[in-house]
Short mmCIF file of C-alpha atoms in Angstrom, two decimals:
data_model
loop_
_atom_site.label_atom_id
_atom_site.label_comp_id
_atom_site.label_asym_id
_atom_site.label_seq_id
_atom_site.Cartn_x
_atom_site.Cartn_y
_atom_site.Cartn_z
CA MET A 1 94.14 88.71 74.85
CA GLN A 2 93.80 91.56 72.34
CA LYS A 3 90.08 92.71 72.72
CA ALA A 4 87.51 93.25 75.41
CA ASP A 5 85.53 90.42 73.99
CA ASP A 6 88.46 88.00 74.75
CA ILE A 7 87.77 88.60 78.53
CA LEU A 8 84.26 87.27 78.28
CA ASP A 9 85.53 84.28 76.19
CA PHE A 10 88.04 83.57 78.92
CA LEU A 11 85.54 83.86 81.76
CA ASN A 12 82.93 81.71 79.98
CA ALA A 13 85.64 79.04 79.42
CA LYS A 14 87.03 79.17 83.07
CA LEU A 15 83.44 79.00 84.48
CA GLY A 16 82.22 76.41 82.04
CA ASP A 17 79.20 78.52 81.10
CA GLU A 18 78.53 80.39 77.92
CA SER A 19 75.91 82.78 79.33
CA LEU A 20 78.19 85.74 80.04
CA ALA A 21 77.64 88.20 77.18
CA TRP A 22 77.85 91.95 76.54
CA LYS A 23 74.55 93.67 76.94
CA GLY A 24 75.57 96.89 75.15
CA GLU A 25 78.81 97.78 76.80
CA HIS A 26 78.04 96.03 80.06
CA ALA A 27 78.22 92.49 81.54
CA SER A 28 77.79 91.18 85.04
CA ILE A 29 79.08 88.14 86.85
CA LYS A 30 77.96 86.78 90.22
CA PHE A 31 80.30 84.65 92.15
CA GLU A 32 79.29 81.93 94.69
CA ASP A 33 79.88 84.18 97.62
CA GLY A 34 77.39 86.72 96.21
CA ILE A 35 79.84 89.20 95.00
CA VAL A 36 78.71 90.76 91.80
CA VAL A 37 81.29 92.34 89.39
CA ASP A 38 80.18 94.47 86.56
CA LEU A 39 82.34 94.52 83.54
CA ILE A 40 82.18 97.79 81.43
CA LYS A 41 83.57 97.90 77.95
CA ILE A 42 85.35 101.22 77.71
CA ASP A 43 86.54 100.59 74.14
CA MET A 44 87.59 97.52 72.21
CA GLN A 45 90.84 97.08 74.17
CA THR A 46 89.83 98.33 77.63
CA ILE A 47 87.43 97.12 80.30
CA GLU A 48 86.64 98.39 83.80
CA LEU A 49 85.79 95.96 86.63
CA VAL A 50 83.21 97.69 88.94
CA HIS A 51 81.66 96.58 92.23
CA ILE A 52 79.23 98.81 94.13
CA ILE A 53 80.08 98.56 97.88
CA GLU A 54 76.54 98.26 99.22
CA LYS A 55 77.56 98.91 102.85
CA TYR A 56 77.86 102.57 102.20
CA THR A 57 74.70 104.33 101.16
CA SER A 58 75.88 107.78 101.88
CA VAL A 59 79.43 108.89 102.01
CA ALA A 60 79.29 112.68 102.33
CA ASP A 61 81.13 112.80 105.72
CA ALA A 62 84.34 114.68 105.41
CA THR A 63 86.37 112.12 107.53
CA LEU A 64 85.15 109.30 105.43
CA CYS A 65 85.96 111.15 102.16
CA GLY A 66 89.46 112.00 103.46
CA ASN A 67 89.97 108.35 104.48
CA LEU A 68 88.95 107.22 100.91
CA LEU A 69 91.78 109.39 99.52
CA ILE A 70 94.21 107.82 101.95
CA ALA A 71 93.07 104.37 101.09
CA ASN A 72 93.69 105.15 97.33
CA TYR A 73 97.12 106.64 98.09
CA GLN A 74 99.63 104.58 96.00
CA GLY A 75 97.18 101.57 96.06
CA GLY A 76 98.03 100.90 99.76
CA MET A 77 94.46 99.73 100.54
CA THR A 78 93.15 99.16 96.95
CA GLY A 79 95.97 97.40 95.03
CA GLN A 80 95.57 98.08 91.36
CA SER A 81 91.99 99.21 92.04
CA ARG A 82 90.67 102.54 93.26
CA LEU A 83 87.70 103.59 95.33
CA SER A 84 85.40 106.11 93.58
CA LEU A 85 82.18 108.05 94.57
CA THR A 86 79.34 109.06 92.38
CA PRO A 87 78.99 112.82 92.17
CA ASP A 88 75.94 112.73 94.37
CA PHE A 89 78.07 111.01 97.20
CA ARG A 90 75.54 108.14 97.45
CA THR A 91 77.55 105.27 95.88
CA LEU A 92 80.79 104.01 96.78
CA SER A 93 82.52 101.67 94.20
CA LEU A 94 85.67 99.74 93.72
CA CYS A 95 86.97 99.94 90.12
CA CYS A 96 89.85 98.43 88.18
CA ARG A 97 90.54 99.47 84.63
CA ILE A 98 92.33 96.87 82.46
CA ASP A 99 93.97 97.36 79.07
CA VAL A 100 93.60 93.83 77.65
CA ARG A 101 96.30 94.27 74.99
CA GLY A 102 99.14 92.15 76.30
CA THR A 103 97.12 90.85 79.19
CA ASP A 104 97.20 87.06 79.24
CA THR A 105 94.80 84.82 81.02
CA VAL A 106 97.06 84.22 83.99
CA LEU A 107 97.62 87.99 84.51
CA PHE A 108 93.80 88.60 84.10
CA GLU A 109 92.94 85.83 86.61
CA GLU A 110 95.46 87.32 89.07
CA THR A 111 93.98 90.79 88.61
CA LEU A 112 90.53 89.67 89.06
CA THR A 113 91.29 87.53 92.10
CA GLU A 114 93.02 90.55 93.78
CA PHE A 115 89.97 92.69 92.85
CA LEU A 116 87.70 90.14 94.64
CA LYS A 117 89.91 90.11 97.62
CA TYR A 118 89.70 93.93 97.95
CA ILE A 119 85.93 93.74 97.59
CA GLN A 120 85.81 91.35 100.51
CA PHE A 121 87.98 93.79 102.47
CA TRP A 122 85.96 96.87 101.76
CA GLN A 123 82.82 95.06 102.71
CA SER A 124 84.28 94.20 106.14
CA ASP A 125 83.85 95.79 109.58
CA GLU A 126 87.59 96.68 109.67
CA ALA A 127 87.17 98.78 106.48
CA ALA A 128 84.13 100.53 107.79
CA ASP A 129 85.99 101.16 111.03
CA PHE A 130 88.84 102.72 109.10
CA LEU A 131 86.57 104.85 106.90
CA ASN A 132 85.05 106.27 110.17
CA GLY A 133 88.42 107.20 111.49
CA ALA A 134 89.77 104.14 113.28
CA GLU A 135 93.39 102.99 112.88
CA ILE A 136 93.66 99.81 110.79
CA GLN A 137 95.96 96.89 111.49
CA GLU A 138 98.13 96.22 108.41
CA GLU A 139 97.54 92.44 108.55
CA THR A 140 93.87 92.91 107.81
CA THR A 141 94.41 94.39 104.28
CA PRO A 142 93.86 91.94 101.42
CA THR A 143 97.55 91.70 100.39
CA GLN A 144 98.17 89.82 103.71
CA GLN A 145 95.25 87.45 103.39
CA ASP A 146 95.42 83.91 101.84
CA ALA A 147 94.26 83.63 98.22
CA GLU A 148 90.89 82.16 97.71
CA ALA A 149 89.20 80.34 94.80
CA PHE A 150 86.58 82.59 93.25
CA PHE A 151 85.85 80.96 89.87
CA THR A 152 82.66 79.12 90.83
CA ARG A 153 79.46 80.83 89.76
CA VAL A 154 76.06 80.73 91.33
#
C-alpha cells in the first residue's frame, strides 16, 4: 500500500462491499459486533483509526486520568494504539495512526484486528474497574486473548 485510498480499496475487497468511501477526509466502518471504527485521512500516506469509547461520558476524575496515562505507558494496555481525551474531558477514544507506505495488507489486517481487540477490552468491566483504581489481572488484557474474526460487516 502506498496511499490512504489503498486502505479503503483493501477493506472493500476484504468485506466484499464497495460502499466504504471517503466523505471528505473521513470514512466509517461498522463491524458485526457493533463496533464502529472511523478512519481519518491525515494526509495521502497516513490514516488514523479512531473509536469513541462510549462507556465513558465524562473523564475529568484525576484517578481516571492518571490511569489513562499508565495504560498508555509503552503500549502496555493499548498496543500500537493510544487512549486520548478531548480537551473538554467528555470523550475518550482509542486511536491508532498508520503510515500506509510500506504497510502491506497482512500488516494492516493485523493492526486492525489488534485495534479491535483493544476496543473490546476498553469497553469491558475490567477496563472500567482499572480506570477507577482497581488492580487489573494481566491475563485480561487483549494481548492474552484469542484472536477473533472481525471482517464481517453489518
